[in-house]
């Protein structure tokens, strides 16, 4: 059987998964900033860097998203309408509001207006949740793409965004020298991160198993990851470098105590989740 | 641009053909008789004489038993819209199967399915993609910002990002032609008459009759998009198997 089809294009390039990565990272950082300020106050020293980074990362992501448009200068067209059936339209408004809340929260935290910051921070939590999940829903909305069209997609993206945020916070606190002061409590962060990575890998495994039990499209979608064009990225970067190696560091009592190894693990996890986003977006288009 | 001139002038092969046959008839029989006959002659494409230009549900039936894979539809579409190299609003998929001497070769002319429930319209964040009352799914190039989500949302790969205009582009059933009661360019160009275009709401139209009487198939019907391009005698390898 030979097939000649002259037309098939890959419309979305690396900019979209990078935006997904940055958008998720920003939502995760916001969540962590609120959690460390009000619930896990042991880590309060880490809250401020997270809160400051969050809007900056989001701004970079939104900038990338705008640049990816065929007509970046026509982006205002998105802001003069609301299309209730379009996840991207919801996302436009959601991100705009979240960005303002997010930046305001960081500002209040820096100024030390705690009472006001708490109100704004709590108000931002549902926005951060929606910001982290909507990108997954955006893909899940497309019923013609078996790899994307699954209810797991928003949750996969949500867990991914918390993972990247936590990994970045760990990395930053090591770089800024805040890790030593926290002593044992700091390694608890690494342990939490490790369990989140386990959850993420489990979700990916479930996703692939369900796809392999699906129709022709679903099986084809799973095989693109397992042995197709993106199998190297999937097995080597996402699974081995992004999960197996960091987990072997973070779950080992001795290795996880070394800050150098801990930072390597965090950096690898960041790369692994970026690979996950990239693979999902690119492989889904095949 | 020269393109608009072409639209206004309507150099329509089907109409020219009709004219020719009328001339032949005039030669054969007397002017009075021929005139009477020509007035009642069933035209080749009933669509041109369609009763209404409103209240229509436009659709296309493609008889794959007639398609010879000549790509005239692809070419006429290219020239109708100045479609740049590498992208197609209308194209023909080819499938070969079997081993010698038992082999088969099949063609699947492709275009936008003009779905009743278009996934591309659903995801559009600016409302640039719309569906007209007559079923034509169209892109408003002014409103389109080029986010490309409709391109990935289309389960049929019918859309592409226009290389120079940087907006979503696809087949629009030649709405500039059908609005004036003329068939789309690909239908006009098809030498095998494999493409039949018309109004599904008109029970007397050729497309209505074919869709009602023949065994028809649409692409990926399980998605619930309700395509309005109907295939007669479709080979399953063409739409299934290797998905694209």
Short mmCIF file of C-alpha atoms in Angstrom, two decimals:
data_model
loop_
_atom_site.label_atom_id
_atom_site.label_comp_id
_atom_site.label_asym_id
_atom_site.label_seq_id
_atom_site.Cartn_x
_atom_site.Cartn_y
_atom_site.Cartn_z
CA UNK A 1 0.00 0.00 0.00
CA UNK A 2 1.49 3.28 -1.10
CA UNK A 3 -0.03 6.59 -0.32
CA UNK A 4 0.67 9.89 -2.04
CA UNK A 5 -0.76 12.82 -0.21
CA UNK A 6 0.63 16.10 -1.35
CA UNK A 7 -0.58 18.18 1.50
CA UNK A 8 0.09 18.05 5.18
CA UNK A 9 1.55 20.85 7.20
CA UNK A 10 2.88 21.27 10.72
CA UNK A 11 1.36 24.59 11.70
CA UNK A 12 2.62 25.08 15.25
CA UNK A 13 6.36 25.45 15.79
CA UNK A 14 8.55 25.53 18.91
CA UNK A 15 7.14 28.88 20.01
CA UNK A 16 3.82 27.42 21.12
CA UNK A 17 5.25 24.71 23.43
CA UNK A 18 7.72 27.28 24.77
CA UNK A 19 4.82 29.56 25.58
CA UNK A 20 3.00 26.64 27.24
CA UNK A 21 6.14 26.01 29.27
CA UNK A 22 6.52 29.63 30.35
CA UNK A 23 2.82 30.13 31.01
CA UNK A 24 2.69 27.01 33.16
CA UNK A 25 5.89 27.99 34.93
CA UNK A 26 4.42 31.39 35.78
CA UNK A 27 1.21 29.88 37.19
CA UNK A 28 3.23 27.39 39.22
CA UNK A 29 5.52 30.12 40.57
CA UNK A 30 2.50 32.15 41.64
CA UNK A 31 1.03 29.15 43.42
CA UNK A 32 4.33 28.51 45.20
CA UNK A 33 4.72 32.18 46.14
CA UNK A 34 1.27 32.17 47.78
CA UNK A 35 1.82 28.79 49.42
CA UNK A 36 5.21 29.79 50.87
CA UNK A 37 3.91 33.14 52.12
CA UNK A 38 0.78 31.94 53.88
CA UNK A 39 0.81 28.15 54.36
CA UNK A 40 4.38 26.84 54.43
CA UNK A 41 5.90 29.88 56.09
CA UNK A 42 9.16 28.00 56.75
CA UNK A 43 10.03 28.75 53.15
CA UNK A 44 8.98 32.38 53.25
CA UNK A 45 12.42 33.51 52.06
CA UNK A 46 11.77 31.73 48.75
CA UNK A 47 8.37 33.30 48.20
CA UNK A 48 9.59 36.68 47.05
CA UNK A 49 11.86 35.48 44.20
CA UNK A 50 9.03 33.25 42.98
CA UNK A 51 6.53 36.10 43.12
CA UNK A 52 8.86 38.43 41.21
CA UNK A 53 9.74 35.88 38.56
CA UNK A 54 6.14 34.84 37.92
CA UNK A 55 4.92 37.93 36.03
CA UNK A 56 8.26 38.28 34.22
CA UNK A 57 8.06 34.71 32.93
CA UNK A 58 4.44 35.22 31.94
CA UNK A 59 5.31 38.40 30.07
CA UNK A 60 8.01 36.54 28.15
CA UNK A 61 5.53 33.76 27.33
CA UNK A 62 2.85 36.16 26.15
CA UNK A 63 5.43 38.03 24.09
CA UNK A 64 6.41 34.78 22.40
CA UNK A 65 2.76 33.92 21.78
CA UNK A 66 2.19 37.30 20.15
CA UNK A 67 5.31 36.94 18.00
CA UNK A 68 4.06 33.57 16.78
CA UNK A 69 0.93 35.19 15.32
CA UNK A 70 0.91 35.68 11.59
CA UNK A 71 0.08 39.31 12.32
CA UNK A 72 1.56 40.24 15.72
CA UNK A 73 0.34 43.82 15.40
CA UNK A 74 -3.22 42.61 14.97
CA UNK A 75 -3.22 41.00 18.43
CA UNK A 76 -5.73 43.60 19.57
CA UNK A 77 -8.30 41.68 17.55
CA UNK A 78 -8.19 39.13 20.37
CA UNK A 79 -8.96 41.83 22.92
CA UNK A 80 -12.06 43.28 21.27
CA UNK A 81 -14.02 40.06 21.21
CA UNK A 82 -14.92 37.06 23.32
CA UNK A 83 -15.58 33.72 21.68
CA UNK A 84 -17.07 31.43 24.34
CA UNK A 85 -16.38 28.23 22.40
CA UNK A 86 -12.68 28.99 21.94
CA UNK A 87 -10.21 28.03 24.67
CA UNK A 88 -7.75 30.50 23.19
CA UNK A 89 -10.23 33.34 23.63
CA UNK A 90 -10.80 32.37 27.26
CA UNK A 91 -7.03 32.15 27.62
CA UNK A 92 -6.51 35.65 26.24
CA UNK A 93 -8.75 37.20 28.87
CA UNK A 94 -7.62 34.86 31.61
CA UNK A 95 -3.94 35.61 31.06
CA UNK A 96 -4.51 39.35 30.81
CA UNK A 97 -6.28 39.42 34.16
CA UNK A 98 -3.89 36.92 35.73
CA UNK A 99 -0.92 38.97 34.62
CA UNK A 100 -2.23 42.09 36.33
CA UNK A 101 -3.14 40.24 39.54
CA UNK A 102 0.20 38.46 39.44
CA UNK A 103 2.25 41.65 38.99
CA UNK A 104 0.23 43.46 41.65
CA UNK A 105 0.79 40.58 44.09
CA UNK A 106 4.55 40.72 43.53
CA UNK A 107 4.48 44.49 44.03
CA UNK A 108 2.53 44.21 47.30
CA UNK A 109 4.85 41.47 48.56
CA UNK A 110 7.92 43.59 47.87
CA UNK A 111 6.34 46.60 49.60
CA UNK A 112 5.38 44.39 52.53
CA UNK A 113 1.64 45.14 52.51
CA UNK A 114 0.78 41.71 53.82
CA UNK A 115 -2.94 42.06 54.47
CA UNK A 116 -3.65 43.34 50.97
CA UNK A 117 -1.22 40.88 49.42
CA UNK A 118 -3.07 37.99 51.02
CA UNK A 119 -6.39 39.03 49.48
CA UNK A 120 -4.85 39.53 46.06
CA UNK A 121 -2.85 36.30 46.34
CA UNK A 122 -5.91 34.23 47.20
CA UNK A 123 -7.90 35.90 44.42
CA UNK A 124 -5.15 34.96 42.01
CA UNK A 125 -5.15 31.26 42.91
CA UNK A 126 -8.14 30.25 40.77
CA UNK A 127 -6.69 32.33 37.93
CA UNK A 128 -3.36 30.54 38.27
CA UNK A 129 -5.17 27.19 38.26
CA UNK A 130 -7.08 28.09 35.10
CA UNK A 131 -3.93 29.53 33.51
CA UNK A 132 -2.07 26.29 34.07
CA UNK A 133 -4.88 24.03 32.86
CA UNK A 134 -6.33 25.98 29.95
CA UNK A 135 -3.34 25.35 27.70
CA UNK A 136 -3.97 21.63 28.12
CA UNK A 137 -7.64 22.12 27.45
CA UNK A 138 -6.80 24.15 24.35
CA UNK A 139 -5.19 21.03 22.91
CA UNK A 140 -7.83 18.66 24.32
CA UNK A 141 -10.51 20.68 22.51
CA UNK A 142 -9.35 19.42 19.12
CA UNK A 143 -11.28 16.22 18.59
CA UNK A 144 -9.39 15.34 15.44
CA UNK A 145 -6.04 14.87 17.24
CA UNK A 146 -6.11 11.68 19.30
CA UNK A 147 -2.94 12.50 21.21
CA UNK A 148 -4.44 15.75 22.48
CA UNK A 149 -8.10 14.88 22.72
CA UNK A 150 -7.99 13.45 26.22
CA UNK A 151 -9.32 14.62 29.57
CA UNK A 152 -5.89 14.01 31.09
CA UNK A 153 -4.25 16.78 29.08
CA UNK A 154 -5.13 19.74 31.38
CA UNK A 155 -4.00 17.81 34.47
CA UNK A 156 -0.79 16.73 32.79
CA UNK A 157 -0.09 20.40 32.08
CA UNK A 158 -1.07 21.48 35.60
CA UNK A 159 1.25 18.99 37.31
CA UNK A 160 3.94 19.92 34.80
CA UNK A 161 3.64 23.60 35.67
CA UNK A 162 3.93 22.98 39.43
CA UNK A 163 6.96 20.74 38.78
CA UNK A 164 8.76 23.34 36.68
CA UNK A 165 8.03 26.08 39.22
CA UNK A 166 9.29 24.00 42.13
CA UNK A 167 12.39 22.94 40.21
CA UNK A 168 13.14 26.57 39.33
CA UNK A 169 12.63 27.70 42.94
CA UNK A 170 15.05 24.99 44.12
CA UNK A 171 17.56 26.03 41.51
CA UNK A 172 17.26 29.71 42.37
CA UNK A 173 17.53 29.17 46.11
CA UNK A 174 20.75 27.21 45.57
CA UNK A 175 22.12 29.95 43.31
CA UNK A 176 21.08 32.72 45.71
CA UNK A 177 22.54 30.77 48.65
CA UNK A 178 19.23 30.49 50.48
CA UNK A 179 19.35 26.72 50.58
CA UNK A 180 21.85 26.33 53.42
CA UNK A 181 19.77 28.39 55.82
CA UNK A 182 16.81 26.05 55.41
CA UNK A 183 18.93 22.95 56.12
CA UNK A 184 16.82 19.76 56.24
CA UNK A 185 13.66 21.56 55.26
CA UNK A 186 15.22 22.37 51.90
CA UNK A 187 15.61 18.71 51.02
CA UNK A 188 11.93 18.20 51.71
CA UNK A 189 11.31 20.42 48.68
CA UNK A 190 13.42 18.10 46.55
CA UNK A 191 11.50 15.11 47.87
CA UNK A 192 8.16 16.79 47.03
CA UNK A 193 9.45 17.59 43.57
CA UNK A 194 10.44 13.94 43.10
CA UNK A 195 6.96 12.70 43.98
CA UNK A 196 5.39 15.20 41.60
CA UNK A 197 7.66 13.87 38.83
CA UNK A 198 6.50 10.35 39.70
CA UNK A 199 2.90 11.54 39.38
CA UNK A 200 3.67 13.14 36.01
CA UNK A 201 5.36 10.02 34.66
CA UNK A 202 2.46 7.89 35.91
CA UNK A 203 0.00 10.15 34.09
CA UNK A 204 2.02 9.91 30.88
CA UNK A 205 2.14 6.12 31.24
CA UNK A 206 -1.63 5.93 31.73
CA UNK A 207 -2.18 8.27 28.79
CA UNK A 208 -0.06 6.10 26.50
CA UNK A 209 -1.62 2.85 27.69
CA UNK A 210 -5.11 4.20 27.02
CA UNK A 211 -4.03 5.45 23.59
CA UNK A 212 -2.57 2.05 22.73
CA UNK A 213 -5.97 0.53 23.49
CA UNK A 214 -7.77 3.05 21.29
CA UNK A 215 -8.62 3.31 17.61
CA UNK A 216 -6.22 3.67 14.69
CA UNK A 217 -5.63 7.36 15.35
CA UNK A 218 -4.93 6.86 19.03
CA UNK A 219 -2.51 4.00 18.39
CA UNK A 220 -0.75 6.02 15.69
CA UNK A 221 -0.47 8.94 18.13
CA UNK A 222 1.10 6.80 20.84
CA UNK A 223 3.52 5.24 18.39
CA UNK A 224 4.83 8.64 17.30
CA UNK A 225 6.09 8.97 20.86
CA UNK A 226 7.19 5.40 21.43
CA UNK A 227 9.01 4.70 18.17
CA UNK A 228 8.30 7.52 15.75
CA UNK A 229 9.96 10.83 14.99
CA UNK A 230 9.85 11.97 18.59
CA UNK A 231 10.93 8.71 20.24
CA UNK A 232 14.46 9.95 20.96
CA UNK A 233 13.18 13.09 22.64
CA UNK A 234 10.57 11.07 24.49
CA UNK A 235 12.69 8.21 25.80
CA UNK A 236 16.07 9.90 26.22
CA UNK A 237 15.23 13.50 27.12
CA UNK A 238 11.77 13.36 28.68
CA UNK A 239 11.89 9.98 30.44
CA UNK A 240 15.58 9.21 31.07
CA UNK A 241 17.14 12.66 31.56
CA UNK A 242 13.97 14.36 32.72
CA UNK A 243 12.73 11.71 35.17
CA UNK A 244 14.97 8.67 35.75
CA UNK A 245 18.22 10.54 36.41
CA UNK A 246 16.71 13.27 38.65
CA UNK A 247 14.66 10.71 40.57
CA UNK A 248 17.77 8.62 41.20
CA UNK A 249 19.30 11.73 42.75
CA UNK A 250 16.30 13.06 44.67
CA UNK A 251 15.18 9.71 46.12
CA UNK A 252 18.72 8.84 47.30
CA UNK A 253 19.45 10.05 50.84
CA UNK A 254 23.14 10.83 50.24
CA UNK A 255 22.97 12.16 46.72
CA UNK A 256 20.01 14.44 47.44
CA UNK A 257 22.02 16.14 50.24
CA UNK A 258 24.58 17.43 47.78
CA UNK A 259 23.45 20.81 46.51
CA UNK A 260 25.38 20.37 43.27
CA UNK A 261 23.54 17.15 42.45
CA UNK A 262 20.27 18.65 43.63
CA UNK A 263 20.66 21.55 41.22
CA UNK A 264 21.52 19.17 38.39
CA UNK A 265 18.35 17.22 39.15
CA UNK A 266 16.25 20.38 39.16
CA UNK A 267 17.76 21.56 35.87
CA UNK A 268 17.17 18.17 34.24
CA UNK A 269 13.56 18.16 35.41
CA UNK A 270 13.05 21.58 33.82
CA UNK A 271 14.48 20.26 30.55
CA UNK A 272 12.34 17.12 30.80
CA UNK A 273 9.09 19.04 31.23
CA UNK A 274 10.04 21.36 28.38
CA UNK A 275 10.61 18.27 26.24
CA UNK A 276 7.21 16.95 27.34
CA UNK A 277 5.45 20.11 26.20
CA UNK A 278 7.39 20.19 22.95
CA UNK A 279 6.71 16.53 22.17
CA UNK A 280 3.01 16.77 22.96
CA UNK A 281 2.52 19.79 20.71
CA UNK A 282 4.67 18.56 17.83
CA UNK A 283 3.74 14.87 17.84
CA UNK A 284 0.06 15.70 18.09
CA UNK A 285 0.26 17.42 14.71
CA UNK A 286 1.58 14.40 12.83
CA UNK B 1 -5.61 42.87 -9.29
CA UNK B 2 -6.30 40.75 -12.32
CA UNK B 3 -8.06 38.22 -10.16
CA UNK B 4 -11.15 40.36 -9.66
CA UNK B 5 -11.44 40.85 -13.40
CA UNK B 6 -11.59 37.10 -13.85
CA UNK B 7 -14.36 36.90 -11.27
CA UNK B 8 -16.46 39.57 -12.98
CA UNK B 9 -15.90 38.24 -16.47
CA UNK B 10 -16.82 34.66 -15.53
CA UNK B 11 -15.00 32.86 -18.36
CA UNK B 12 -16.93 29.75 -17.55
CA UNK B 13 -16.06 26.63 -19.51
CA UNK B 14 -19.40 25.06 -18.68
CA UNK B 15 -21.26 27.99 -20.16
CA UNK B 16 -19.08 28.00 -23.23
CA UNK B 17 -19.77 24.33 -23.70
CA UNK B 18 -23.47 24.98 -23.46
CA UNK B 19 -23.14 27.69 -26.06
CA UNK B 20 -21.34 25.30 -28.39
CA UNK B 21 -24.01 22.65 -28.12
CA UNK B 22 -26.65 25.20 -28.81
CA UNK B 23 -24.80 26.32 -31.94
CA UNK B 24 -24.57 22.73 -33.11
CA UNK B 25 -28.26 22.29 -32.58
CA UNK B 26 -28.97 25.44 -34.55
CA UNK B 27 -27.06 24.05 -37.50
CA UNK B 28 -28.89 20.73 -37.38
CA UNK B 29 -32.45 21.98 -37.09
CA UNK B 30 -34.12 25.25 -37.98
CA UNK B 31 -33.72 28.42 -35.96
CA UNK B 32 -37.26 28.39 -34.55
CA UNK B 33 -37.18 24.73 -33.50
CA UNK B 34 -33.71 25.02 -32.07
CA UNK B 35 -34.61 28.13 -30.16
CA UNK B 36 -37.51 26.34 -28.53
CA UNK B 37 -35.36 23.32 -27.71
CA UNK B 38 -32.52 25.41 -26.30
CA UNK B 39 -34.89 27.22 -24.01
CA UNK B 40 -36.01 23.98 -22.40
CA UNK B 41 -32.68 22.15 -22.68
CA UNK B 42 -31.57 20.69 -19.36
CA UNK B 43 -28.33 22.45 -18.63
CA UNK B 44 -25.25 20.45 -17.76
CA UNK B 45 -25.07 21.94 -14.36
CA UNK B 46 -28.46 22.53 -12.92
CA UNK B 47 -26.82 24.75 -10.35
CA UNK B 48 -26.37 27.58 -12.82
CA UNK B 49 -30.12 27.71 -13.25
CA UNK B 50 -30.83 27.17 -9.55
CA UNK B 51 -34.11 28.64 -8.51
CA UNK B 52 -32.81 30.36 -5.41
CA UNK B 53 -29.64 32.02 -4.27
CA UNK B 54 -30.97 32.07 -0.72
CA UNK B 55 -32.05 29.35 1.68
CA UNK B 56 -29.47 26.98 0.23
CA UNK B 57 -27.36 24.29 1.87
CA UNK B 58 -24.45 24.00 -0.50
CA UNK B 59 -22.76 20.64 -0.83
CA UNK B 60 -20.58 18.66 -3.16
CA UNK B 61 -20.72 15.04 -4.17
CA UNK B 62 -17.61 13.46 -5.68
CA UNK B 63 -18.08 10.29 -7.67
CA UNK B 64 -14.80 8.44 -7.26
CA UNK B 65 -15.77 5.94 -9.96
CA UNK B 66 -15.51 8.83 -12.41
CA UNK B 67 -12.40 10.51 -11.04
CA UNK B 68 -9.37 9.77 -13.18
CA UNK B 69 -6.85 11.58 -11.02
CA UNK B 70 -6.06 14.23 -13.64
CA UNK B 71 -5.59 16.99 -11.03
CA UNK B 72 -7.52 19.49 -13.14
CA UNK B 73 -9.40 20.48 -9.99
CA UNK B 74 -6.15 21.18 -8.13
CA UNK B 75 -4.82 23.27 -11.01
CA UNK B 76 -8.01 25.25 -11.59
CA UNK B 77 -8.18 25.98 -7.86
CA UNK B 78 -4.57 27.15 -7.86
CA UNK B 79 -5.25 29.60 -10.67
CA UNK B 80 -8.58 30.73 -9.29
CA UNK B 81 -7.02 31.89 -6.04
CA UNK B 82 -3.33 32.41 -6.87
CA UNK B 83 -2.50 29.74 -4.27
CA UNK B 84 1.26 29.85 -3.57
CA UNK B 85 3.59 26.91 -4.09
CA UNK B 86 3.53 24.19 -1.46
CA UNK B 87 0.01 24.75 -0.21
CA UNK B 88 -3.33 23.66 -1.66
CA UNK B 89 -6.96 24.57 -1.17
CA UNK B 90 -7.94 21.58 -3.27
CA UNK B 91 -5.79 18.54 -3.98
CA UNK B 92 -5.96 14.85 -4.87
CA UNK B 93 -4.73 12.05 -2.66
CA UNK B 94 -3.56 8.92 -4.46
CA UNK B 95 -3.50 5.43 -3.05
CA UNK B 96 -2.06 2.27 -4.58
CA UNK B 97 -2.72 -1.17 -3.21
CA UNK B 98 -2.18 -4.85 -3.95
CA UNK B 99 0.75 -6.60 -5.65
CA UNK B 100 1.16 -7.22 -9.35
CA UNK B 101 -0.94 -8.33 -11.18
CA UNK B 102 -3.71 -7.68 -8.69
CA UNK B 103 -3.39 -3.98 -8.08
CA UNK B 104 -5.60 -0.97 -7.70
CA UNK B 105 -5.10 2.75 -7.82
CA UNK B 106 -7.53 5.17 -6.24
CA UNK B 107 -7.96 8.89 -6.03
CA UNK B 108 -9.48 11.02 -3.35
CA UNK B 109 -10.03 14.64 -4.36
CA UNK B 110 -9.80 16.73 -1.22
CA UNK B 111 -11.10 20.12 -0.20
CA UNK B 112 -12.72 21.75 2.80
CA UNK B 113 -15.63 19.64 3.99
CA UNK B 114 -17.73 22.66 4.98
CA UNK B 115 -18.81 20.88 8.13
CA UNK B 116 -22.09 21.58 9.86
CA UNK B 117 -20.15 21.70 13.13
CA UNK B 118 -16.69 22.89 12.08
CA UNK B 119 -13.95 22.32 14.68
CA UNK B 120 -11.98 25.19 13.14
CA UNK B 121 -14.77 27.64 13.92
CA UNK B 122 -14.99 26.39 17.50
CA UNK B 123 -11.35 27.18 18.33
CA UNK B 124 -11.05 30.54 16.55
CA UNK B 125 -10.33 33.20 19.20
CA UNK B 126 -11.24 36.22 17.06
CA UNK B 127 -14.36 34.98 15.30
CA UNK B 128 -12.58 35.19 11.96
CA UNK B 129 -13.79 31.75 10.94
CA UNK B 130 -17.51 31.74 10.38
CA UNK B 131 -20.16 29.53 8.86
CA UNK B 132 -22.63 31.12 6.51
CA UNK B 133 -26.28 30.14 6.48
CA UNK B 134 -25.73 28.27 3.24
CA UNK B 135 -23.07 26.13 4.96
CA UNK B 136 -19.92 27.71 3.54
CA UNK B 137 -17.20 27.85 6.18
CA UNK B 138 -15.13 30.94 5.47
CA UNK B 139 -12.24 32.94 6.89
CA UNK B 140 -12.52 36.67 7.38
CA UNK B 141 -8.98 37.71 6.53
CA UNK B 142 -9.40 41.06 8.24
CA UNK B 143 -10.23 39.44 11.56
CA UNK B 144 -7.72 36.58 11.32
CA UNK B 145 -4.56 37.22 13.36
CA UNK B 146 -2.82 34.06 12.17
CA UNK B 147 -2.79 32.07 15.42
CA UNK B 148 -2.97 28.82 13.40
CA UNK B 149 -5.19 27.01 15.91
CA UNK B 150 -7.87 26.38 13.28
CA UNK B 151 -5.24 24.70 11.13
CA UNK B 152 -4.45 22.12 13.80
CA UNK B 153 -8.10 21.86 14.82
CA UNK B 154 -9.23 20.81 11.34
CA UNK B 155 -9.39 17.00 11.36
CA UNK B 156 -9.07 16.99 7.58
CA UNK B 157 -5.94 19.09 7.11
CA UNK B 158 -7.93 21.35 4.85
CA UNK B 159 -6.39 24.53 6.21
CA UNK B 160 -2.99 26.10 5.92
CA UNK B 161 -1.25 29.33 6.83
CA UNK B 162 -1.11 31.43 3.69
CA UNK B 163 2.63 31.96 3.00
CA UNK B 164 2.30 35.61 2.04
CA UNK B 165 -0.93 36.77 3.64
CA UNK B 166 -0.02 35.09 6.96
CA UNK B 167 -3.63 34.23 7.69
CA UNK B 168 -5.55 30.96 7.67
CA UNK B 169 -6.61 29.93 4.19
CA UNK B 170 -8.65 27.11 2.72
CA UNK B 171 -11.32 26.17 0.19
CA UNK B 172 -14.42 28.35 0.44
CA UNK B 173 -16.51 26.56 -2.21
CA UNK B 174 -15.61 29.49 -4.49
CA UNK B 175 -18.13 31.70 -2.74
CA UNK B 176 -17.47 34.56 -5.17
CA UNK B 177 -18.73 32.25 -7.93
CA UNK B 178 -21.54 30.39 -6.19
CA UNK B 179 -23.00 33.65 -4.90
CA UNK B 180 -23.69 34.44 -8.55
CA UNK B 181 -25.08 30.99 -9.26
CA UNK B 182 -21.97 29.58 -10.93
CA UNK B 183 -20.35 26.33 -9.85
CA UNK B 184 -16.96 26.31 -8.08
CA UNK B 185 -13.87 26.36 -10.24
CA UNK B 186 -12.92 22.72 -9.55
CA UNK B 187 -16.39 21.51 -10.50
CA UNK B 188 -16.21 23.55 -13.65
CA UNK B 189 -12.80 22.13 -14.55
CA UNK B 190 -13.51 18.46 -13.86
CA UNK B 191 -13.46 16.73 -17.29
CA UNK B 192 -14.98 13.54 -15.92
CA UNK B 193 -17.93 15.25 -14.26
CA UNK B 194 -16.90 13.55 -11.06
CA UNK B 195 -17.79 16.61 -9.00
CA UNK B 196 -21.41 17.51 -8.60
CA UNK B 197 -22.18 20.72 -6.78
CA UNK B 198 -25.45 22.17 -5.68
CA UNK B 199 -28.09 22.88 -3.11
CA UNK B 200 -29.08 20.08 -0.74
CA UNK B 201 -32.22 21.97 0.22
CA UNK B 202 -33.43 21.76 -3.36
CA UNK B 203 -34.77 18.21 -3.84
CA UNK B 204 -34.44 18.57 -7.61
CA UNK B 205 -30.74 19.39 -7.59
CA UNK B 206 -28.31 16.79 -8.88
CA UNK B 207 -26.41 16.73 -5.63
CA UNK B 208 -29.60 16.14 -3.62
CA UNK B 209 -30.56 13.24 -5.84
CA UNK B 210 -27.10 11.67 -5.66
CA UNK B 211 -26.78 12.06 -1.91
CA UNK B 212 -30.26 10.60 -1.41
CA UNK B 213 -29.97 7.70 -3.79
CA UNK B 214 -26.32 6.61 -3.74
CA UNK B 215 -24.26 4.99 -1.02
CA UNK B 216 -22.21 7.92 0.17
CA UNK B 217 -19.38 8.42 2.60
CA UNK B 218 -17.94 11.37 4.41
CA UNK B 219 -14.43 11.61 5.88
CA UNK B 220 -13.99 10.70 9.55
CA UNK B 221 -17.75 10.66 10.24
CA UNK B 222 -17.09 9.48 13.81
CA UNK B 223 -15.97 12.99 14.76
CA UNK B 224 -19.49 14.34 14.39
CA UNK B 225 -18.46 17.25 12.23
CA UNK B 226 -21.11 16.46 9.57
CA UNK B 227 -19.03 17.11 6.44
CA UNK B 228 -20.85 18.31 3.34
CA UNK B 229 -18.51 16.85 0.79
CA UNK B 230 -19.90 13.43 0.00
CA UNK B 231 -17.89 10.66 -1.64
CA UNK B 232 -19.40 7.98 -3.83
CA UNK B 233 -17.44 4.69 -4.07
CA UNK B 234 -14.73 5.70 -1.61
CA UNK B 235 -11.86 3.26 -1.08
CA UNK B 236 -11.36 2.67 2.62
CA UNK B 237 -7.56 2.88 2.39
CA UNK B 238 -7.91 6.43 1.13
CA UNK B 239 -9.52 7.79 4.22
CA UNK B 240 -8.38 5.30 6.82
CA UNK B 241 -5.21 3.27 6.89
CA UNK B 242 -2.41 5.74 6.89
CA UNK B 243 -4.42 8.59 8.25
CA UNK B 244 -2.72 11.24 6.22
#
